[in-house]
XYZ file of C-alpha atoms in Angstrom:
627
model
C 0.000 0.000 0.000
C 1.197 3.501 -0.792
C 2.384 5.381 2.256
C 0.087 8.345 2.782
C 1.712 9.495 5.991
C 1.659 8.256 9.556
C -1.351 6.208 10.642
C -2.476 5.591 14.213
C -4.577 2.970 15.922
C -7.495 4.219 18.030
C -9.433 2.151 20.523
C -12.708 4.069 20.698
C -13.800 2.609 24.014
C -17.084 2.927 25.830
C -15.528 4.359 28.999
C -11.926 5.071 28.009
C -10.212 5.548 24.659
C -6.585 4.922 23.767
C -4.323 5.755 20.809
C -1.104 4.099 19.659
C 1.396 4.449 16.837
C 4.118 2.223 15.407
C 7.511 3.833 15.978
C 11.075 2.565 16.338
C 9.989 -0.999 15.492
C 7.375 -1.144 18.243
C 4.048 0.292 19.323
C 4.001 3.461 21.395
C 0.844 4.004 23.432
C 0.517 7.791 23.564
C -0.205 9.582 26.836
C -2.592 12.553 26.956
C -1.822 16.016 28.345
C -2.413 14.704 31.880
C 0.182 11.964 31.411
C -2.442 9.195 31.281
C -2.287 6.527 28.571
C -6.072 6.197 28.428
C -8.513 9.092 28.081
C -12.122 9.141 29.346
C -14.602 8.840 26.465
C -16.461 11.804 27.802
C -17.784 15.107 26.452
C -19.281 17.931 28.516
C -20.885 21.270 27.708
C -21.116 24.351 29.930
C -22.251 27.957 29.661
C -18.786 28.959 28.513
C -16.986 26.024 26.917
C -16.821 22.383 25.817
C -14.707 19.773 27.608
C -13.451 16.462 26.200
C -11.666 13.688 28.068
C -10.219 14.177 31.553
C -11.655 17.673 32.009
C -15.143 16.489 31.018
C -15.149 13.586 33.464
C -13.802 15.720 36.317
C -16.823 18.028 36.202
C -19.435 15.323 35.505
C -20.802 15.263 39.060
C -21.578 18.981 38.944
C -22.952 19.096 35.415
C -24.657 15.704 34.874
C -27.315 16.782 32.389
C -24.704 18.170 29.977
C -22.031 15.512 30.391
C -22.150 12.604 27.967
C -19.999 9.859 29.400
C -19.089 6.564 28.185
C -18.598 7.530 23.746
C -19.763 7.352 21.459
C -19.262 7.473 24.469
C -20.437 5.068 27.037
C -24.013 5.651 26.175
C -23.515 7.330 22.848
C -21.693 4.170 21.778
C -24.733 2.157 22.766
C -26.828 4.527 20.669
C -24.667 4.713 17.572
C -26.236 3.126 14.527
C -29.515 2.429 16.381
C -33.054 3.712 16.036
C -34.633 5.817 18.781
C -37.579 3.395 18.828
C -35.344 0.390 19.660
C -36.407 -1.233 22.920
C -32.754 -1.351 24.041
C -32.526 2.422 23.702
C -35.679 2.873 25.774
C -34.286 0.606 28.495
C -30.939 2.406 28.639
C -32.548 5.844 28.874
C -33.752 5.041 32.401
C -30.164 5.315 33.675
C -29.116 8.467 31.823
C -28.986 11.882 33.514
C -29.119 13.577 30.098
C -32.059 13.746 27.705
C -32.389 11.726 24.492
C -35.032 12.471 21.856
C -35.827 11.081 18.419
C -35.649 13.078 15.194
C -37.898 12.792 12.135
C -35.845 9.815 10.879
C -36.160 7.963 14.218
C -32.506 8.634 15.007
C -31.597 9.276 18.663
C -30.276 12.729 19.510
C -28.701 13.763 22.792
C -29.906 17.104 24.165
C -27.449 19.421 25.939
C -27.292 23.057 26.958
C -24.208 24.742 25.518
C -23.503 28.425 26.075
C -27.111 28.954 27.114
C -28.509 27.378 23.934
C -30.122 23.955 23.572
C -28.242 21.767 21.110
C -29.023 18.292 19.832
C -26.227 15.954 18.784
C -26.325 12.642 16.993
C -24.168 9.913 18.588
C -21.822 10.127 15.577
C -21.088 13.777 16.396
C -20.233 12.999 20.011
C -18.046 10.071 18.979
C -16.323 12.404 16.524
C -15.458 14.746 19.411
C -13.693 11.927 21.262
C -11.944 10.779 18.077
C -10.845 14.359 17.470
C -9.373 14.442 20.978
C -7.426 11.218 20.314
C -6.249 12.670 16.991
C -4.982 15.792 18.796
C -3.188 13.672 21.421
C -1.382 11.793 18.638
C -0.531 14.981 16.728
C 0.880 16.639 19.843
C 3.129 13.621 20.426
C 4.214 13.159 16.800
C 4.547 16.841 15.994
C 2.680 16.487 12.712
C -0.814 16.108 11.318
C -2.511 12.722 11.548
C -4.996 11.906 8.790
C -5.186 8.093 8.763
C -6.339 5.686 11.428
C -7.500 2.184 12.169
C -10.475 2.459 14.520
C -11.814 -0.421 16.599
C -15.397 -1.444 17.342
C -17.009 -4.311 19.285
C -16.988 -7.557 17.295
C -20.769 -7.882 17.315
C -21.412 -4.352 15.998
C -23.812 -4.469 13.062
C -22.943 -3.031 9.667
C -24.842 0.182 10.407
C -22.998 0.609 13.719
C -19.629 0.059 12.061
C -20.428 2.521 9.312
C -21.735 5.069 11.814
C -18.332 4.823 13.513
C -16.705 5.506 10.120
C -18.940 8.551 9.721
C -17.823 9.761 13.147
C -14.185 9.425 12.078
C -14.853 11.425 8.898
C -16.438 14.186 10.961
C -13.282 14.184 13.111
C -11.113 14.620 10.011
C -9.818 11.050 9.907
C -9.567 8.673 6.981
C -10.387 5.187 8.270
C -7.973 2.680 6.770
C -9.944 -0.117 8.355
C -12.543 -0.815 11.004
C -10.989 -3.507 13.202
C -12.931 -5.461 15.792
C -11.649 -5.156 19.337
C -10.905 -8.827 20.157
C -8.993 -9.227 16.892
C -6.914 -6.162 17.721
C -6.199 -7.640 21.153
C -5.271 -10.976 19.552
C -2.706 -9.172 17.369
C -1.201 -7.672 20.527
C -1.153 -11.113 22.156
C 0.391 -12.753 19.076
C 3.213 -10.221 18.958
C 3.748 -10.480 22.716
C 4.046 -14.264 22.430
C 6.098 -13.947 19.206
C 3.599 -16.208 17.429
C 3.599 -13.953 14.362
C 7.366 -14.292 13.924
C 7.740 -17.989 14.742
C 7.412 -20.548 11.960
C 6.058 -23.161 14.374
C 3.805 -20.878 16.384
C 0.088 -21.636 16.096
C -2.585 -21.354 18.733
C -6.335 -21.449 19.147
C -6.949 -18.402 21.323
C -10.146 -17.174 22.936
C -10.209 -13.433 23.592
C -12.541 -12.523 26.447
C -13.163 -8.773 26.110
C -15.266 -7.330 28.929
C -15.083 -3.541 28.880
C -17.041 -0.639 30.274
C -20.120 -0.935 28.104
C -19.757 -3.863 25.717
C -18.760 -7.525 25.872
C -17.149 -9.616 23.139
C -15.819 -13.124 22.846
C -13.785 -14.101 19.803
C -12.101 -17.365 18.931
C -9.022 -16.972 16.729
C -6.354 -19.063 15.085
C -3.048 -17.214 15.317
C -0.164 -18.334 13.097
C 3.029 -16.819 11.739
C 1.385 -14.824 8.955
C -2.253 -14.615 9.933
C -4.698 -13.833 12.651
C -7.898 -15.607 11.601
C -11.193 -15.107 13.408
C -13.081 -18.403 13.701
C -16.191 -17.132 15.462
C -17.383 -14.206 17.526
C -20.248 -13.472 19.893
C -21.102 -10.652 22.233
C -23.487 -8.300 23.960
C -23.675 -4.534 23.439
C -25.481 -4.270 26.767
C -23.049 -5.886 29.152
C -20.047 -4.283 30.781
C -18.655 -2.380 33.723
C -21.386 0.249 33.571
C -24.024 -2.438 34.084
C -22.189 -3.665 37.172
C -22.042 -0.064 38.398
C -25.791 0.276 37.780
C -26.551 -2.757 39.962
C -24.511 -1.305 42.815
C -26.029 2.129 42.230
C -29.570 0.759 42.434
C -28.710 -1.072 45.663
C -27.275 2.072 47.287
C -30.196 4.247 46.120
C -32.599 1.799 47.762
C -30.469 1.671 50.910
C -30.421 5.476 51.101
C -34.206 5.469 50.787
C -34.544 2.892 53.586
C -32.225 4.822 55.895
C -33.427 8.348 55.224
C -36.828 7.988 53.556
C -35.740 10.080 50.560
C -35.560 9.276 46.842
C -32.105 10.303 45.664
C -32.949 9.445 42.043
C -34.831 12.760 41.783
C -31.499 14.605 41.750
C -29.333 14.049 38.661
C -26.355 15.666 40.408
C -26.616 13.424 43.471
C -27.102 10.375 41.286
C -24.007 11.254 39.257
C -21.900 11.662 42.406
C -23.117 8.321 43.718
C -22.459 6.660 40.340
C -18.858 7.928 40.410
C -18.484 6.462 43.883
C -19.872 3.123 42.638
C -17.315 3.003 39.839
C -14.484 3.688 42.291
C -15.835 1.047 44.684
C -15.933 -1.533 41.881
C -12.281 -0.852 41.055
C -11.217 -1.148 44.709
C -13.160 -4.400 45.126
C -11.108 -5.928 42.324
C -8.212 -6.166 44.767
C -9.789 -5.654 48.222
C -12.390 -7.608 50.195
C -14.237 -4.513 51.368
C -14.483 -0.795 50.668
C -16.541 2.178 51.791
C -18.598 4.779 49.984
C -18.369 8.158 51.731
C -20.070 11.188 50.172
C -20.474 14.451 52.048
C -23.869 16.162 51.679
C -25.040 13.725 49.055
C -28.707 14.733 49.032
C -30.517 17.535 50.886
C -27.501 17.999 53.160
C -27.388 14.339 54.237
C -23.930 12.751 54.460
C -23.858 9.201 53.159
C -21.703 6.310 54.356
C -21.932 2.693 53.222
C -19.671 -0.341 53.501
C -19.577 -2.601 50.446
C -18.003 -6.056 50.495
C -16.674 -7.950 47.523
C -19.230 -10.679 48.305
C -22.108 -8.179 48.164
C -20.903 -6.756 44.844
C -20.596 -10.259 43.398
C -24.079 -11.241 44.615
C -25.601 -8.159 42.975
C -24.018 -9.023 39.626
C -23.720 -12.815 39.673
C -26.341 -13.383 36.971
C -24.534 -10.910 34.693
C -21.187 -12.587 35.333
C -22.671 -16.006 34.528
C -24.270 -14.689 31.351
C -20.734 -14.046 30.095
C -20.167 -17.800 30.064
C -23.290 -18.300 27.937
C -21.683 -16.032 25.332
C -18.433 -18.020 25.538
C -20.369 -21.238 24.944
C -22.166 -19.703 21.977
C -18.888 -18.638 20.395
C -17.366 -22.105 20.827
C -20.492 -23.743 19.420
C -20.474 -21.481 16.345
C -16.832 -22.390 15.703
C -17.524 -26.077 16.404
C -14.552 -26.227 18.747
C -14.499 -27.935 22.128
C -13.368 -25.815 25.050
C -10.591 -28.326 25.768
C -9.021 -27.413 22.419
C -8.664 -23.749 23.391
C -4.979 -23.283 24.172
C -5.124 -19.786 25.642
C -7.787 -17.545 27.190
C -6.738 -13.896 26.898
C -8.328 -11.244 29.123
C -9.044 -7.824 27.628
C -10.992 -4.882 29.044
C -10.902 -3.331 32.501
C -13.845 -5.353 33.821
C -11.867 -8.599 33.450
C -10.032 -7.521 36.609
C -13.131 -8.472 38.661
C -12.088 -11.598 40.643
C -15.453 -13.382 40.307
C -15.382 -13.002 36.514
C -11.924 -14.564 36.416
C -12.975 -17.340 38.800
C -16.047 -18.326 36.764
C -14.118 -18.213 33.502
C -11.299 -20.342 34.900
C -13.805 -22.896 36.220
C -15.485 -23.033 32.805
C -12.151 -23.933 31.218
C -11.457 -26.629 33.836
C -8.940 -24.630 35.842
C -6.872 -23.350 32.884
C -4.656 -20.419 33.802
C -5.910 -17.201 32.215
C -3.538 -15.033 30.185
C -3.030 -11.682 31.897
C 0.257 -10.803 30.176
C -1.076 -7.983 28.017
C -2.418 -4.711 29.391
C -6.234 -5.076 29.246
C -6.793 -1.335 28.717
C -4.113 -0.885 26.036
C -4.161 -4.162 24.092
C -6.858 -3.087 21.625
C -5.115 0.180 20.722
C -1.850 -1.759 20.458
C -3.305 -4.160 17.888
C -4.974 -1.310 16.000
C -1.636 0.527 15.796
C 0.008 -2.597 14.353
C -2.714 -2.904 11.711
C -2.390 0.818 10.929
C 1.353 0.378 10.414
C 0.796 -2.537 8.029
C -1.829 -0.702 5.969
C 0.213 2.499 5.770
C 3.400 0.688 4.828
C 5.171 1.779 8.016
C 5.411 -1.682 9.577
C 8.699 -3.489 10.029
C 9.675 -6.859 8.557
C 8.212 -8.913 11.417
C 4.688 -7.551 10.960
C 4.343 -6.454 7.338
C 3.174 -9.896 6.142
C 0.659 -10.355 8.946
C -2.797 -10.931 7.471
C -5.899 -10.281 9.564
C -8.897 -12.352 8.517
C -12.168 -11.173 10.019
C -15.665 -12.682 10.019
C -19.087 -11.334 9.148
C -20.797 -10.189 12.357
C -24.257 -11.002 10.975
C -25.736 -13.203 8.276
C -26.108 -11.694 4.800
C -28.862 -12.640 2.405
C -31.575 -11.559 -0.014
C -35.296 -11.474 -0.576
C -36.100 -12.576 -4.136
C -39.777 -13.488 -4.417
C -41.231 -10.635 -2.326
C -42.429 -13.266 0.129
C -41.015 -11.433 3.144
C -38.456 -14.158 3.866
C -34.684 -13.840 3.899
C -32.558 -16.372 2.052
C -29.145 -16.487 3.773
C -26.222 -16.451 1.330
C -23.342 -15.867 3.761
C -23.963 -17.038 7.360
C -22.611 -15.014 10.262
C -19.092 -15.818 11.438
C -17.978 -16.495 7.855
C -14.348 -15.560 7.253
C -13.749 -13.053 4.491
C -12.569 -12.273 1.816
C -15.040 -14.715 0.273
C -17.284 -15.219 -2.763
C -20.479 -17.311 -2.652
C -22.846 -18.172 -5.520
C -26.467 -19.317 -5.312
C -29.066 -19.943 -8.012
C -32.706 -18.842 -7.746
C -35.705 -19.382 -10.027
C -38.449 -16.967 -11.075
C -41.513 -16.938 -8.833
C -44.381 -16.652 -11.331
C -45.230 -17.043 -15.033
C -44.028 -14.318 -17.377
C -41.962 -12.584 -14.716
C -40.285 -9.582 -16.346
C -38.059 -8.386 -13.510
C -36.608 -9.485 -10.196
C -36.092 -7.123 -7.270
C -33.169 -8.176 -5.120
C -33.024 -6.736 -1.618
C -29.777 -7.266 0.306
C -30.209 -7.713 4.058
C -28.185 -8.448 7.189
C -29.530 -10.089 10.327
C -30.541 -13.365 11.921
C -34.331 -13.163 11.729
C -36.274 -15.224 9.153
C -38.358 -12.214 8.029
C -36.630 -9.434 6.110
C -38.777 -6.853 7.912
C -36.940 -7.731 11.128
C -33.503 -7.408 9.534
C -31.475 -4.479 8.222
C -31.800 -3.515 4.540
C -28.331 -2.741 3.113
C -29.390 -1.999 -0.448
C -31.530 -3.188 -3.362
C -31.455 -3.382 -7.163
C -33.447 -4.852 -10.055
C -32.773 -7.248 -12.875
C -35.325 -6.111 -15.492
C -36.253 -6.998 -19.084
C -36.386 -10.752 -18.499
C -37.840 -12.745 -21.443
C -41.263 -14.277 -20.634
C -41.028 -17.816 -19.288
C -43.029 -20.233 -17.109
C -42.580 -20.028 -13.349
C -39.424 -21.726 -12.147
C -37.869 -22.093 -15.608
C -35.664 -18.998 -15.565
C -32.570 -19.268 -13.396
C -30.843 -16.279 -11.820
C -27.320 -16.592 -10.448
C -26.665 -14.380 -7.406
C -23.091 -13.892 -6.208
C -22.053 -12.329 -2.892
C -18.419 -11.172 -2.751
C -16.780 -9.592 0.312
C -13.262 -8.198 -0.048
C -10.580 -7.876 2.646
C -11.972 -4.495 3.724
C -15.462 -5.904 4.247
C -16.921 -4.257 1.118
C -19.827 -6.338 -0.197
C -20.664 -6.614 -3.901
C -23.841 -8.435 -4.926
C -24.018 -9.538 -8.564
C -27.048 -11.066 -10.338
C -27.173 -12.614 -13.812
C -30.053 -14.128 -15.812
C -28.534 -17.347 -17.155
C -30.447 -17.493 -20.448
C -30.447 -13.855 -21.600
C -27.179 -12.938 -19.832
C -28.876 -9.844 -18.426
C -26.917 -8.736 -15.397
C -26.823 -6.085 -12.698
C -25.006 -5.539 -9.434
C -24.779 -3.359 -6.358
C -21.782 -2.380 -4.296
C -22.717 -2.025 -0.650
C -20.504 0.917 0.206
C -21.970 0.542 3.659
C -22.579 4.132 4.444
C -23.942 4.925 7.865
C -27.256 6.575 8.577
C -25.850 9.976 7.571
C -25.995 11.411 4.070
C -22.987 13.073 2.447
C -24.661 16.458 2.916
C -25.204 15.788 6.637
C -21.594 14.727 7.087
C -20.358 17.885 5.355
C -22.504 20.017 7.674
C -21.230 18.128 10.730
C -17.618 18.506 9.609
C -18.160 22.278 9.426
C -19.910 22.246 12.818
C -17.003 20.310 14.305
C -14.532 22.826 12.908
C -16.664 25.662 14.300
C -16.763 24.035 17.764
C -13.006 23.507 17.630
C -12.499 27.169 16.705
C -14.742 28.218 19.610
C -12.718 26.016 21.975
C -9.471 27.586 20.762
C -10.908 31.090 21.073
C -12.006 30.344 24.635
C -8.550 28.981 25.525
C -6.909 32.126 24.147
C -9.281 34.283 26.189
C -8.476 32.317 29.364
C -4.768 32.836 28.664
C -5.311 36.585 28.226
C -7.292 36.803 31.485
C -4.678 34.814 33.407
C -1.882 36.960 32.011
C -3.755 40.120 33.078
C -4.504 38.772 36.572
C -0.917 37.615 37.078
C 0.434 40.993 36.017
C -1.860 42.714 38.532
C -0.682 40.430 41.349
C 3.006 40.773 40.439
C 2.868 44.568 40.287
C 0.890 44.704 43.517
C 3.544 42.614 45.292
C 6.384 44.728 43.865
C 4.735 48.022 44.804
C 3.967 46.909 48.357
C 7.519 45.678 48.965
C 9.178 48.752 47.423
C 10.188 50.971 50.380
C 11.233 53.764 47.992
C 7.656 54.404 46.830
C 5.710 57.114 48.585
C 2.479 56.191 50.331
C 0.435 58.350 47.945
C 1.891 56.470 44.942
C 1.096 53.129 46.562
C -2.479 54.274 47.190
C -2.787 55.376 43.583
C -1.454 52.015 42.338
C -3.818 50.094 44.631
C -6.680 52.076 43.119
C -5.618 51.071 39.600
C -5.138 47.430 40.681
C -8.609 47.324 42.241
C -10.164 48.982 39.193
C -8.483 46.444 36.856
C -9.654 43.485 38.975
C -13.225 44.778 39.051
C -13.147 45.260 35.297
C -12.063 41.627 34.794
C -14.853 40.354 37.067
C -17.460 42.424 35.256
C -16.299 41.723 31.691
C -15.732 37.990 31.375
C -17.453 38.091 27.978
C -15.186 40.798 26.603
C -13.120 40.076 23.506
C -9.496 38.942 23.769
C -8.157 42.205 22.376
C -9.954 44.112 25.178
C -8.144 42.118 27.882
C -4.824 42.675 26.131
C -5.570 46.401 25.723
C -6.457 46.749 29.417
C -3.275 44.900 30.338
C -1.163 47.283 28.240
C -2.951 50.269 29.811
C -2.044 49.059 33.307
C 1.489 48.260 32.174
C 1.913 51.867 30.959
C 0.779 53.217 34.347
C 3.079 50.845 36.288
C 6.052 51.724 34.083
C 5.580 55.404 35.036
C 4.988 54.874 38.763
C 7.193 51.878 39.675
C 10.905 52.304 38.985
C 12.434 49.294 37.204
C 9.123 47.736 36.104
C 9.704 48.670 32.475
C 11.674 45.498 31.819
C 9.105 43.133 33.261
C 7.322 41.130 30.577
C 3.717 40.095 30.816
C 3.596 36.311 31.090
C 2.131 34.583 28.058
C 0.282 31.339 28.805
C 0.755 28.405 26.426
């Protein structure tokens, strides 16, 4: 592949995101401006500015209605590519402190208040904000623009969800080289760690158990020297750390009600503070037998204290933990592989640190030691960065020949006879690239055309599945029912692009459709959102510049005040005059927060001119510029 510049790997996680790049013959996981190698998938809006990442999460408890946590963010990721009318969306909304509404196309939109104005964002837009943050983190580290990326998604994401993630990347100014599923990315990291991809004899059947903040995936893979082949995958978009937090949250809300006779769920702010405490408690209980939840003035001035044991946390979530094993069984069954033939069980995702999850999984595999060698929070970004290096031509000799073979997350098929039924052409968990042919006959006498609808899904009726596209084969010569044969070919290339080709065998009439797999957004909508994203970024930069100007002005006031007060050569009348100017400048700042940047700089220069006249030696003092 032609090298079009550096490419990064981005793990767009439900609770935390991570970015890596291939450099110096290895993957570098890039730290953010706070020095952390993972960044909260969180966006927040206030009366004055927009926060993304660490800053957004830090103020979540005080601004719950305008903080979208978890990407597409924890909840935006659960919304992306879905309809507002989906029952799963309705169920999730019960736990959200922010408002979600449907638009005219039944797409969910998240409502926030930004700078005193109500705004409605599609999940793709919010995901784009997090992706943009990861892009900026990479650019700051590399010192150059980043345009290309491999972005990861849960293995069981539908086509529309995967394409919605691509749309989000486009809005963020990224060209997606490939959408890579999270367990496969983790398997690449594992294979490199174990040197399986560079050993001629290395070959393993590996099960990747990926339990993150908001999604759960299980993938079975065959890892060899030159390939990482997915054999089967299964998962749940509604199972993860947030669900465990919700169980604990519900328990503590009920306990608070029993103790104090008050319903804390009426306060979004109190609920957010308690949710944060639940998340912290869950993390502590991964390595301690007991922890406490202490929150001062949680609700109506009431201080809250609760002791939570590891046993209590496990009891609250035991059915969810056990459901993970059902998914493991399903994956093994789809691959037709016995659990005793699995050579390694690799843990990925922060929630795999929960002791009970590890215990149940180890018991399921008859006491097999679980692989904890790779960092569960960084493994997905690591694998994505490797794939990005291969696709961009940056990879070294030991990875450049590595081939990643993925599987179809859902069955693909057609409706031919307008009977409402779906004929499966490519079953789910089929490895691609692949080409499959199937012959169909006309449905009635004298049939002149055939409409071919292309669908994905597991339901027998096409109405319950997702329509990817449709086309017609028209002008067929009249013939009795069942006499005309039509050859339909499904071809999926290495990038997951589906082409459906149909040919009338007798007349050689043919037609085809290329499922470009666009998301729910039109090109026009994406263009508008790209401009909106650029506008929001410009507003953020303008706000940062204003903050710098204010800080520079305030610091100059304080420095001059300290110098004037300590200068014994200044007369008392001069000091009084300076104090008057300092007070006047401070009051002006407090009363003019909305003033333009040039006004703050002008006021600073005015005060500097006065100080230069009244304070000997101050002429050489520069006003500090904030970076």
